Coordinates of N, CA and C in Angstrom, one line a residue:
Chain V
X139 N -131.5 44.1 172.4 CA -132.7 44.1 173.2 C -132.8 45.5 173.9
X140 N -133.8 45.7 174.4 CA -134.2 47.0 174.8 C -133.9 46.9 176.5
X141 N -133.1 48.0 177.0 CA -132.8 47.8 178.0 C -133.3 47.6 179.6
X142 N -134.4 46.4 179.6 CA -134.9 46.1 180.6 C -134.2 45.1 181.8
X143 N -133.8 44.9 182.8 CA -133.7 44.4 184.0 C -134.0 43.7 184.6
X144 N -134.6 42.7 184.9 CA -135.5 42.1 186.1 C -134.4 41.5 186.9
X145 N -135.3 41.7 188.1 CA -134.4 41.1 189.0 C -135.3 40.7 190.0
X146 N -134.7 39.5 190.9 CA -134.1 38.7 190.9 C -134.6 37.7 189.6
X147 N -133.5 37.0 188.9 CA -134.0 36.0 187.8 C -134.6 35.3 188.2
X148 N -134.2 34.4 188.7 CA -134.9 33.1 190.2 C -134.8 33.2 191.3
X149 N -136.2 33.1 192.1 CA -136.3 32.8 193.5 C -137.1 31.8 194.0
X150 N -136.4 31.5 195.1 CA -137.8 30.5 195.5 C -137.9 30.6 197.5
X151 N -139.2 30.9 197.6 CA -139.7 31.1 198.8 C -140.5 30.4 199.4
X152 N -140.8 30.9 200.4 CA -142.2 30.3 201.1 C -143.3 30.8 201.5
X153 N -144.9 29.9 201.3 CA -145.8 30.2 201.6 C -145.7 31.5 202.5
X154 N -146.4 32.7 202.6 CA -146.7 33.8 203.3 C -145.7 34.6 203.8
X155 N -144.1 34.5 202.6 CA -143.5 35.7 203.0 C -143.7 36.6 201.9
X156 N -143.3 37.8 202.0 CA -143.3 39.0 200.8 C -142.2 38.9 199.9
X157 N -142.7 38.8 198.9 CA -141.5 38.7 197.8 C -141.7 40.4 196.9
X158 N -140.2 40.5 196.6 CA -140.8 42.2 195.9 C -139.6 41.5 194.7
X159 N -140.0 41.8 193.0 CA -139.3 41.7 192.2 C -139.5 43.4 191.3
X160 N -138.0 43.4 190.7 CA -137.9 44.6 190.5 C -137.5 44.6 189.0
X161 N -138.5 45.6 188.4 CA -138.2 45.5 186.9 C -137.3 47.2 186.5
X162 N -135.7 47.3 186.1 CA -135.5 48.4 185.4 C -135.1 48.2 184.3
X163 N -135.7 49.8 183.9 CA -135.5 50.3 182.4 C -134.5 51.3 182.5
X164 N -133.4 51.4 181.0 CA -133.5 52.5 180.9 C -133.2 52.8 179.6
X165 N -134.3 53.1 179.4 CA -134.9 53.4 178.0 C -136.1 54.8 178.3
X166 N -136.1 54.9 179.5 CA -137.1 56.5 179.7 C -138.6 56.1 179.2
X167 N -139.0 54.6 178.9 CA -140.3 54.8 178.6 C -141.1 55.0 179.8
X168 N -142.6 55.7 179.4 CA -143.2 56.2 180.3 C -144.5 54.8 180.2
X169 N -144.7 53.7 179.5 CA -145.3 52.8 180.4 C -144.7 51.8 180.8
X170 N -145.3 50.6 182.0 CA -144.6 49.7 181.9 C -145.4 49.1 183.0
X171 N -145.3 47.1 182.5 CA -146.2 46.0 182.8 C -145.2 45.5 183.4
X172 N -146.4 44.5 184.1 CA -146.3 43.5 185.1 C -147.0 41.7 184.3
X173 N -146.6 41.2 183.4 CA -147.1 39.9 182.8 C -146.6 38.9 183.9
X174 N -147.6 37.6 184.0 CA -147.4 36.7 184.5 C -147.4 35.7 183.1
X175 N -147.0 34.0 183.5 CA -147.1 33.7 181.9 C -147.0 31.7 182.7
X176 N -148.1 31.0 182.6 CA -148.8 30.0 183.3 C -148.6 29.1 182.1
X177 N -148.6 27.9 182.0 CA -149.2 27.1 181.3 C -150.5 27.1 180.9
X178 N -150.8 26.7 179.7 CA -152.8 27.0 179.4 C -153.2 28.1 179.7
X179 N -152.5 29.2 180.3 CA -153.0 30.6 180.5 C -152.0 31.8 179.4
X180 N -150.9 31.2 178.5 CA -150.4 32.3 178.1 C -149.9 33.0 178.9
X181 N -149.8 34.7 178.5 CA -149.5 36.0 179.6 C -150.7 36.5 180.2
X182 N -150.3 37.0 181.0 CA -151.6 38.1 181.6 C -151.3 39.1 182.9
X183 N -152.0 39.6 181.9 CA -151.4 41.1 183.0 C -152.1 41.4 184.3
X184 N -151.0 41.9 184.5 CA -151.3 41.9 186.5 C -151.5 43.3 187.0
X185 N -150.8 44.3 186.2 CA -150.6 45.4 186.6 C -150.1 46.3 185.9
X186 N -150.3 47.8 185.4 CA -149.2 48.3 185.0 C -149.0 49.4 185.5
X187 N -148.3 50.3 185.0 CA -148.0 51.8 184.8 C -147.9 52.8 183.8
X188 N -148.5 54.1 183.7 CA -148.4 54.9 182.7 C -147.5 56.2 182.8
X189 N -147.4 56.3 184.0 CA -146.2 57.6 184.5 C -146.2 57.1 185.8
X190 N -144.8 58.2 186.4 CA -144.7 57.6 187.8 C -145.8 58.1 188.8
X191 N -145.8 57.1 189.7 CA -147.1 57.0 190.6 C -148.2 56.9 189.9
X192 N -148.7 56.4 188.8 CA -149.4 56.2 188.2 C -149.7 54.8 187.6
X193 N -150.4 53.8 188.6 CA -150.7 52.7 188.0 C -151.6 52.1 188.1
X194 N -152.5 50.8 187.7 CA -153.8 50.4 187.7 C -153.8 49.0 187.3
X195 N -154.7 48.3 187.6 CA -154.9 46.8 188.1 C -155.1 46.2 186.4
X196 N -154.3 45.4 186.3 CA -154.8 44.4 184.8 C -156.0 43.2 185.6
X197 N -155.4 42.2 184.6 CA -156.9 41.1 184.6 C -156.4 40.1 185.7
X198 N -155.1 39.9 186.4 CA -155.2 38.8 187.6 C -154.3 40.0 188.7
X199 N -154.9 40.4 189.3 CA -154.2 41.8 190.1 C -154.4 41.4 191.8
X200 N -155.2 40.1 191.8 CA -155.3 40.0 193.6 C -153.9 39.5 194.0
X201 N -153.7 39.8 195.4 CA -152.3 39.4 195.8 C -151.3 40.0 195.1
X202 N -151.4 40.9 194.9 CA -150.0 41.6 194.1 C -150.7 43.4 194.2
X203 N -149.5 44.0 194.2 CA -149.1 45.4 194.2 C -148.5 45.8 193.9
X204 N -148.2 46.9 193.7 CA -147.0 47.8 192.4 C -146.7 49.3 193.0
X205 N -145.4 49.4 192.8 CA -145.2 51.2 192.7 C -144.4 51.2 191.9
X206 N -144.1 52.5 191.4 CA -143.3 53.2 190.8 C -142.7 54.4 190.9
X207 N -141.7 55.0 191.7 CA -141.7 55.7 192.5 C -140.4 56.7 191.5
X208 N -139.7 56.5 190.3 CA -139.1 56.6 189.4 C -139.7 56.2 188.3
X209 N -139.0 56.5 187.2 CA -139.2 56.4 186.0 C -138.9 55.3 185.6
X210 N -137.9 54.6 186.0 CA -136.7 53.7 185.4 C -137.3 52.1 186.1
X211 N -137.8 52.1 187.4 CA -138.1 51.2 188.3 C -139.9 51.2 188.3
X212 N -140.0 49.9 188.3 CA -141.4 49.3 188.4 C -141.1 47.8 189.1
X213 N -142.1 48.2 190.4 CA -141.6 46.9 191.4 C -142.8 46.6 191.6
X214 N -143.4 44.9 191.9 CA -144.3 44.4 191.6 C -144.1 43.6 193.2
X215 N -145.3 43.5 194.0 CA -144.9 42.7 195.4 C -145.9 41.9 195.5
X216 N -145.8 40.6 196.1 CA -147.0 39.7 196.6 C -146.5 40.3 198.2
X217 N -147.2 40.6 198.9 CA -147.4 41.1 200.3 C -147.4 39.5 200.8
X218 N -148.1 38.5 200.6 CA -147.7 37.2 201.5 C -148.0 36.3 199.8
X219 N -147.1 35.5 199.7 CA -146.9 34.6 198.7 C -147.9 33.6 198.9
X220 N -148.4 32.7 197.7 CA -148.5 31.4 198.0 C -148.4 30.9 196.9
X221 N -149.1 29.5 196.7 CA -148.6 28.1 196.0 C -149.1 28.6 194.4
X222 N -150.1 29.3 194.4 CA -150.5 29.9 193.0 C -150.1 31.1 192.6
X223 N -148.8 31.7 193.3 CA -148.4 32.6 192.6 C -147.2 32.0 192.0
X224 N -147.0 31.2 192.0 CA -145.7 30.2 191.4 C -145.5 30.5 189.6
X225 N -145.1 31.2 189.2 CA -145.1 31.4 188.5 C -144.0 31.9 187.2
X226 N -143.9 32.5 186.1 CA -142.7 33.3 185.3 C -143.2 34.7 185.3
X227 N -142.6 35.7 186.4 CA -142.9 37.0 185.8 C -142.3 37.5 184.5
X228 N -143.0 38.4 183.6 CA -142.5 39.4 182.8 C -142.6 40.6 183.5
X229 N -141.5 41.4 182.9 CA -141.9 42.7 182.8 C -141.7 43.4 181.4
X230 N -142.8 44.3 181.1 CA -142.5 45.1 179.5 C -142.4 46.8 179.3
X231 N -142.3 46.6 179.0 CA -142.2 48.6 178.7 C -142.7 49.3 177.2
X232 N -143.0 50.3 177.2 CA -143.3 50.6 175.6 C -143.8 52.4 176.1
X233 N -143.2 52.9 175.0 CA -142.7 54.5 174.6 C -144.1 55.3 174.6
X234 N -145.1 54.4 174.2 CA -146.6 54.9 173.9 C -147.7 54.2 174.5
X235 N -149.0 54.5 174.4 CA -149.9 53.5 174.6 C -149.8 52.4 173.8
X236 N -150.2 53.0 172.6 CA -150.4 52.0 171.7 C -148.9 51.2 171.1
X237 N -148.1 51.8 171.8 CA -146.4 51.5 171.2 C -146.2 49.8 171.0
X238 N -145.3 49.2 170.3 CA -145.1 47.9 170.6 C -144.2 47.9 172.0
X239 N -144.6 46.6 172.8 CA -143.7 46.8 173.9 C -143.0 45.5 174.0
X240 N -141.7 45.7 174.9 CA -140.7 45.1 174.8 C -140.1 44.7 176.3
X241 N -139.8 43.1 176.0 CA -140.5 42.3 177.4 C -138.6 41.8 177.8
X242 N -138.5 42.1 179.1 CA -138.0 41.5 179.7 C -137.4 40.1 180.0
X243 N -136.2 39.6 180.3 CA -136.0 38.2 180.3 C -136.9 37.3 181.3
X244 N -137.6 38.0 182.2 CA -138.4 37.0 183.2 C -137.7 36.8 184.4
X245 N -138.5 36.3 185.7 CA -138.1 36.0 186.7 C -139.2 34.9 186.7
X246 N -138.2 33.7 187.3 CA -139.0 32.6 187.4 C -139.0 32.5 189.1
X247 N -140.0 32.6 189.4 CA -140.2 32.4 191.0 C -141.4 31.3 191.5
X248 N -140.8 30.3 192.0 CA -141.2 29.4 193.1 C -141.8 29.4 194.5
X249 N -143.0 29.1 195.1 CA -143.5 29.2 195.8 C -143.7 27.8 196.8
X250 N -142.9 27.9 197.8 CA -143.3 26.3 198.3 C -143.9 26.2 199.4
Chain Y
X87 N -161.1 42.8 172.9 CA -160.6 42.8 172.1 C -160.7 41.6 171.5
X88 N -160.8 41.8 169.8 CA -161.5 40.4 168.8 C -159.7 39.1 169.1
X89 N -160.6 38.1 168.9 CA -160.0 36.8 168.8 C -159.1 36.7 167.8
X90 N -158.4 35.9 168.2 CA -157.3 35.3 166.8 C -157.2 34.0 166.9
X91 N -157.1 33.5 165.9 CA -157.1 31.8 165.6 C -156.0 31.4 164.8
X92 N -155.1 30.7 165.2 CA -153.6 30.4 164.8 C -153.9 28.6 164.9
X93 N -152.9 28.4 163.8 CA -152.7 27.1 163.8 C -151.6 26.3 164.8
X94 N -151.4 25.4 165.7 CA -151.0 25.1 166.7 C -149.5 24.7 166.2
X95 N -149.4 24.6 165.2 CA -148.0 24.4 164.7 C -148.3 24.3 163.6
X96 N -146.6 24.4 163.2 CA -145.6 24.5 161.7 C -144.6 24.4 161.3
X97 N -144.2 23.3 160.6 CA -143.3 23.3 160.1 C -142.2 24.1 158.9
X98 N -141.2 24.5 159.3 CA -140.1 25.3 157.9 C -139.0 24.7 157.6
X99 N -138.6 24.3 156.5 CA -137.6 24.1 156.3 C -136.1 25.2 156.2
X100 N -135.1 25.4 156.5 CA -134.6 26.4 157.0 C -134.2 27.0 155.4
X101 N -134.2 28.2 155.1 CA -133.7 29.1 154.3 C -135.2 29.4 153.6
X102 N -135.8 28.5 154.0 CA -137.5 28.8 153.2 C -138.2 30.2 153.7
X103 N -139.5 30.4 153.3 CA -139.7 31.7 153.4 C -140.9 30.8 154.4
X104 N -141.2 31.3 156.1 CA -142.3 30.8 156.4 C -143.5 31.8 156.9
X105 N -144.7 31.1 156.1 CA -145.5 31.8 156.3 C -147.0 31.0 157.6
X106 N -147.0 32.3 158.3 CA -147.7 32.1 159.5 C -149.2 32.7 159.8
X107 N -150.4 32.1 159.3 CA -151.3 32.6 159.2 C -152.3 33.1 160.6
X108 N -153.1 33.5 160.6 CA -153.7 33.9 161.6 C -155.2 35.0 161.6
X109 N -155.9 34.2 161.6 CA -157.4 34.7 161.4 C -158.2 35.6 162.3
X110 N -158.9 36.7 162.4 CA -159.6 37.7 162.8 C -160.2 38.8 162.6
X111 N -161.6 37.6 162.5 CA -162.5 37.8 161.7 C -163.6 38.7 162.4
X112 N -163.5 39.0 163.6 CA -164.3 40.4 164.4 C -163.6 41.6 165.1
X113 N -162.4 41.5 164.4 CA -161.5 42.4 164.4 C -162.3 43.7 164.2
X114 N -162.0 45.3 164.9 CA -163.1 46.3 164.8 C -162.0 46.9 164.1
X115 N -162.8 48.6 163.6 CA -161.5 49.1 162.5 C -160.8 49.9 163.1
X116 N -160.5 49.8 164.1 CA -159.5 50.5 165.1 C -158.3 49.8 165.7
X117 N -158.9 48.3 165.7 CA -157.7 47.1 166.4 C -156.5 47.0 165.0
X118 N -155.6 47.0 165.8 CA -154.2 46.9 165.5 C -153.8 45.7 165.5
X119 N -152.9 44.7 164.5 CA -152.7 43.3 164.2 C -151.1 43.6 164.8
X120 N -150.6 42.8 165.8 CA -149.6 43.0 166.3 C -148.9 41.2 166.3
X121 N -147.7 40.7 166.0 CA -147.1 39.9 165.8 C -145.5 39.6 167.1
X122 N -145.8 39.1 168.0 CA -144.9 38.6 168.9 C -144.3 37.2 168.8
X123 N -143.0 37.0 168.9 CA -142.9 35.5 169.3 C -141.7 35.4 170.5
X124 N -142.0 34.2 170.9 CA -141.5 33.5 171.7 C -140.2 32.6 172.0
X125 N -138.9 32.8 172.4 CA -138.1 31.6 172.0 C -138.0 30.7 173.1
X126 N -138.0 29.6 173.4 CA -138.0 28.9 174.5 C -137.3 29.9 176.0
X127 N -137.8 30.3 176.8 CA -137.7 30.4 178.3 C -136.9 31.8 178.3
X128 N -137.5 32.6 177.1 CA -136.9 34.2 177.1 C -138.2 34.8 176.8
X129 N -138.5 35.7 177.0 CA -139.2 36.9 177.1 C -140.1 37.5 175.8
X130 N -141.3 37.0 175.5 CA -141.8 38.0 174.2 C -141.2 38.9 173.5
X131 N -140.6 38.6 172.1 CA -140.0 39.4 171.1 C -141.0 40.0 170.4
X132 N -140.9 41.4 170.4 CA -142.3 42.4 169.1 C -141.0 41.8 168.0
X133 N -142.5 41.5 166.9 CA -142.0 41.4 165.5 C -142.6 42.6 164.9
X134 N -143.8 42.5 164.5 CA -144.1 43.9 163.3 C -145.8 43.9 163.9
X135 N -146.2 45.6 163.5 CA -147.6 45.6 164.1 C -148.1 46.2 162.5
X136 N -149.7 46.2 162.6 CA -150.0 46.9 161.3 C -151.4 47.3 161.3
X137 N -152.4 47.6 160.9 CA -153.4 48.4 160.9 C -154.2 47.6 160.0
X138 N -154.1 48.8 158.6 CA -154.3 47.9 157.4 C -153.7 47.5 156.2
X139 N -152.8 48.4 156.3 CA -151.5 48.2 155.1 C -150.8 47.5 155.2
X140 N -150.0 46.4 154.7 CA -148.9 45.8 154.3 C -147.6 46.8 155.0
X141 N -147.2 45.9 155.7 CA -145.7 46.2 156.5 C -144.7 45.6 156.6
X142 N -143.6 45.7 156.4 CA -142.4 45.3 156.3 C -141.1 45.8 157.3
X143 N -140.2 45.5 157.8 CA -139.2 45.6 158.2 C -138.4 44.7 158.6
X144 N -137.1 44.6 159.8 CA -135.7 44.2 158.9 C -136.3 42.3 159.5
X145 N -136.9 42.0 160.4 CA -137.8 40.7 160.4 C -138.6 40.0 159.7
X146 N -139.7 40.9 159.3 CA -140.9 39.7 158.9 C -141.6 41.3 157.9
X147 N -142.5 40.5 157.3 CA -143.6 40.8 156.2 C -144.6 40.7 157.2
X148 N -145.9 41.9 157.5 CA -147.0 41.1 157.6 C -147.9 41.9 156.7
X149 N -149.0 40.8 156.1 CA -150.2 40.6 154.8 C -151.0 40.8 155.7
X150 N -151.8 42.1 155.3 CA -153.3 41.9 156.1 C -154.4 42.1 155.0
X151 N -155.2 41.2 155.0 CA -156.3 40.9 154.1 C -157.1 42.2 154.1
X152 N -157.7 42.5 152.9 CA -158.3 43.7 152.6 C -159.5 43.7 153.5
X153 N -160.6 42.9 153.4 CA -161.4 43.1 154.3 C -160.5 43.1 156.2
X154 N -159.5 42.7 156.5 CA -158.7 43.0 157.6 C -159.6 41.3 158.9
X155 N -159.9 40.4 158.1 CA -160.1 39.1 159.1 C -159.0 38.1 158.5
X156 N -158.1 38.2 158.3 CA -156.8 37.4 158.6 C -155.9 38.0 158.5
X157 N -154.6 38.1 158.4 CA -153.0 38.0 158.4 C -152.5 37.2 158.4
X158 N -151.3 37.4 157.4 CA -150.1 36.3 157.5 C -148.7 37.1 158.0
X159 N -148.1 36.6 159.1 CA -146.8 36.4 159.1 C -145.3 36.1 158.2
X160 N -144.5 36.6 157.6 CA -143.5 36.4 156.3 C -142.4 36.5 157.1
X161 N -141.6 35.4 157.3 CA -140.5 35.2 157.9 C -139.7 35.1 156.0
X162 N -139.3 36.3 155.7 CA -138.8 35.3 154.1 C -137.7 34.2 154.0
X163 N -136.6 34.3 154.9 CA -136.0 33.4 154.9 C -135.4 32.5 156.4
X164 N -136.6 31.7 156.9 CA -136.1 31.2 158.2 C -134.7 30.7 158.2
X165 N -134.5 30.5 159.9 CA -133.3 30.1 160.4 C -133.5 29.3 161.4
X166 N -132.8 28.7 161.9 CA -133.0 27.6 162.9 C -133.4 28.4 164.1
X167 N -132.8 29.4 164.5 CA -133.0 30.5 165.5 C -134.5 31.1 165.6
X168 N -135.0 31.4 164.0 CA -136.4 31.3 164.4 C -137.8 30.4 164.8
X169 N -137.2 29.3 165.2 CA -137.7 28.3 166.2 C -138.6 29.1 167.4
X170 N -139.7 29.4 167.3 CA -140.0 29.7 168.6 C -141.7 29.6 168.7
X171 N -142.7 30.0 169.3 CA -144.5 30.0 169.7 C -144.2 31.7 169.3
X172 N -145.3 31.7 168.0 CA -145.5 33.0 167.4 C -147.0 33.4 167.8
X173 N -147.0 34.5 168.2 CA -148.2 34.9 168.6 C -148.9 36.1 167.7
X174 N -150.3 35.7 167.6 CA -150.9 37.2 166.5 C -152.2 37.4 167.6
X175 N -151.8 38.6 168.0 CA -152.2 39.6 168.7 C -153.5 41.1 168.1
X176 N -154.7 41.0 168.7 CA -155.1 41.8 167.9 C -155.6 43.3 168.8
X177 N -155.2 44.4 169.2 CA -155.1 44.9 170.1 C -155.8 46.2 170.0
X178 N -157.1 46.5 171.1 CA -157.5 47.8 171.4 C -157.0 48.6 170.6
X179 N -157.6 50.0 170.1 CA -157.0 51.0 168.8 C -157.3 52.2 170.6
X180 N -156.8 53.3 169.9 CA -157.2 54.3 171.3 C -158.4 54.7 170.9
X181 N -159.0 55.3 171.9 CA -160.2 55.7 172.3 C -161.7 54.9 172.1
X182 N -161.0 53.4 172.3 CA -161.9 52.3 172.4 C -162.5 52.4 173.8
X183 N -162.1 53.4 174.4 CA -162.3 53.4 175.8 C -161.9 52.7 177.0
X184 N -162.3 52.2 178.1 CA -161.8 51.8 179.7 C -160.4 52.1 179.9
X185 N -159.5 51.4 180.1 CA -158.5 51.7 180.8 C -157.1 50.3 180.3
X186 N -157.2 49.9 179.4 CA -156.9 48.7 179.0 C -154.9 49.4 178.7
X187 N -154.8 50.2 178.4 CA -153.9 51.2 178.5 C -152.7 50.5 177.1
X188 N -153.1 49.8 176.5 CA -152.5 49.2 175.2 C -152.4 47.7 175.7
X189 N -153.4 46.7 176.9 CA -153.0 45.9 177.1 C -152.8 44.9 175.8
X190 N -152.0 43.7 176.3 CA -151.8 43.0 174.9 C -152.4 41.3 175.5
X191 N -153.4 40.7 174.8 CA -154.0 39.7 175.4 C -153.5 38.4 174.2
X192 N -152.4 37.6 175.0 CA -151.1 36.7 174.6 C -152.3 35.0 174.0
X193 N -152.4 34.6 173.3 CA -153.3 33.5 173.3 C -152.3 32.0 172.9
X194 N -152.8 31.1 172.7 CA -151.6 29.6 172.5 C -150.8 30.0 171.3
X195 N -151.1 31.0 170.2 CA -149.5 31.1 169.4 C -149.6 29.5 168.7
X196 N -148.8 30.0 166.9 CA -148.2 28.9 166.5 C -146.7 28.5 167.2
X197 N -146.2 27.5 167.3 CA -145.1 26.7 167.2 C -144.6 26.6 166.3
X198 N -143.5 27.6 165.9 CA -143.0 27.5 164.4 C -141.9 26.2 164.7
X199 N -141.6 25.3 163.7 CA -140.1 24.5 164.2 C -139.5 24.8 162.7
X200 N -138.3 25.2 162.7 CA -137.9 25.4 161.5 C -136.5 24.4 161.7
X201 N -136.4 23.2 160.7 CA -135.7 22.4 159.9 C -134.4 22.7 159.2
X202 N -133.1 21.9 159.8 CA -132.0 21.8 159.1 C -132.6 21.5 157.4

């Protein structure tokens, strides 16, 4: 597998605290995602990156925010949690735009 | 980015060759046929991507129809391991324009179950 990170694997919190999950690489790719992955919804992207400090909103982006302040690290935050962010994060990475990318084991995080 | 339409499941019997179809039929000639799967409660696996030519590597076969509105998936010889929700993916080509940045849009995937 391609050297991706997430951390924490599982959490579980509560309504309106900040949760920050932390995705590293080290594999030097220069993009890297933020997937969420729902029942009946598949994946869907929340966020990603194309170089450091360089990132931009995917298709479910409210309540969440991102930096990248390295190469290696892509951190993904809900600023106040709630019951619908309950979810499996991914994180992915890939060498190109068009590159295949290569996903992360997930963090499964709980919202109560 | 064009649709894909997968069959909801499938059965393989193990050492069989399984084949995983997948239709995309407004596919433009810049979208890329990209093949992921799934194993229960781990992280999308890239299998093979392809354009228009027939591709192969040390995984899977993928057939892309000359006119380019279906593909098949070639697992040539399953394993119980390849049990997993196979996904066919058909993805933005560059300078399709916005900002999609190679997003990849994940849809319900076959259920392969491959058989002692």
């Amino acid at each position: 597998d391609a050297g991706i990170t997430q951390s924490p694997r599982h959490k579980v919190t509560e309504t309106g605290t900040p949760v920050t999950l932390r995705c590293h690489q080290t594999e030097n790719h220069r993009y890297m995602y933020w997937y969420r992955q729902d029942p009946g919804h598949g994946l869907r992207l929340i966020h990603y990156s194309y170089g450091v400090k360089d990132t931009d909103k995917g298709e479910v982006s409210d309540g969440y925010s991102v930096s990248r302040s390295k190469t290696e690290d892509f951190l993904l935050t809900l600023e106040s949690a709630t019951s619908s962010q309950t979810s499996v994060y991914f994180c992915a990475i890939s060498d190109r735009d068009l590159g295949p990318q290569h996903f992360g084991d997930g963090t499964r995080l709980s919202i109560l | 980015d064009a649709k894909t339409t997968q069959p909801p499941s499938m059965d393989c019997a193990e050492g069989r060759a399984a084949n995983l179809p997948c239709n995309h039929s407004t596919i433009s000639g810049n979208e890329y046929v990209y093949w992921y799967r799934q194993i229960h409660s781990q992280g999308p696996q890239y299998i093979i991507h392809g354009l228009k030519n027939n591709e192969t590597n040390e995984m899977a076969s993928l057939i892309i129809t000359e006119d380019r509105k279906s593909s098949t998936l070639i697992l040539p010889h399953a394993t119980l391991r390849d049990t997993a929700v196979y996904y066919c993916i058909v993805r933005v080509g560059r300078g399709a324009g916005g900002t999609s940045y190679g997003k990849l849009t994940f849809g319900q995937g076959t259920i392969l179950t491959v058989h002692p």
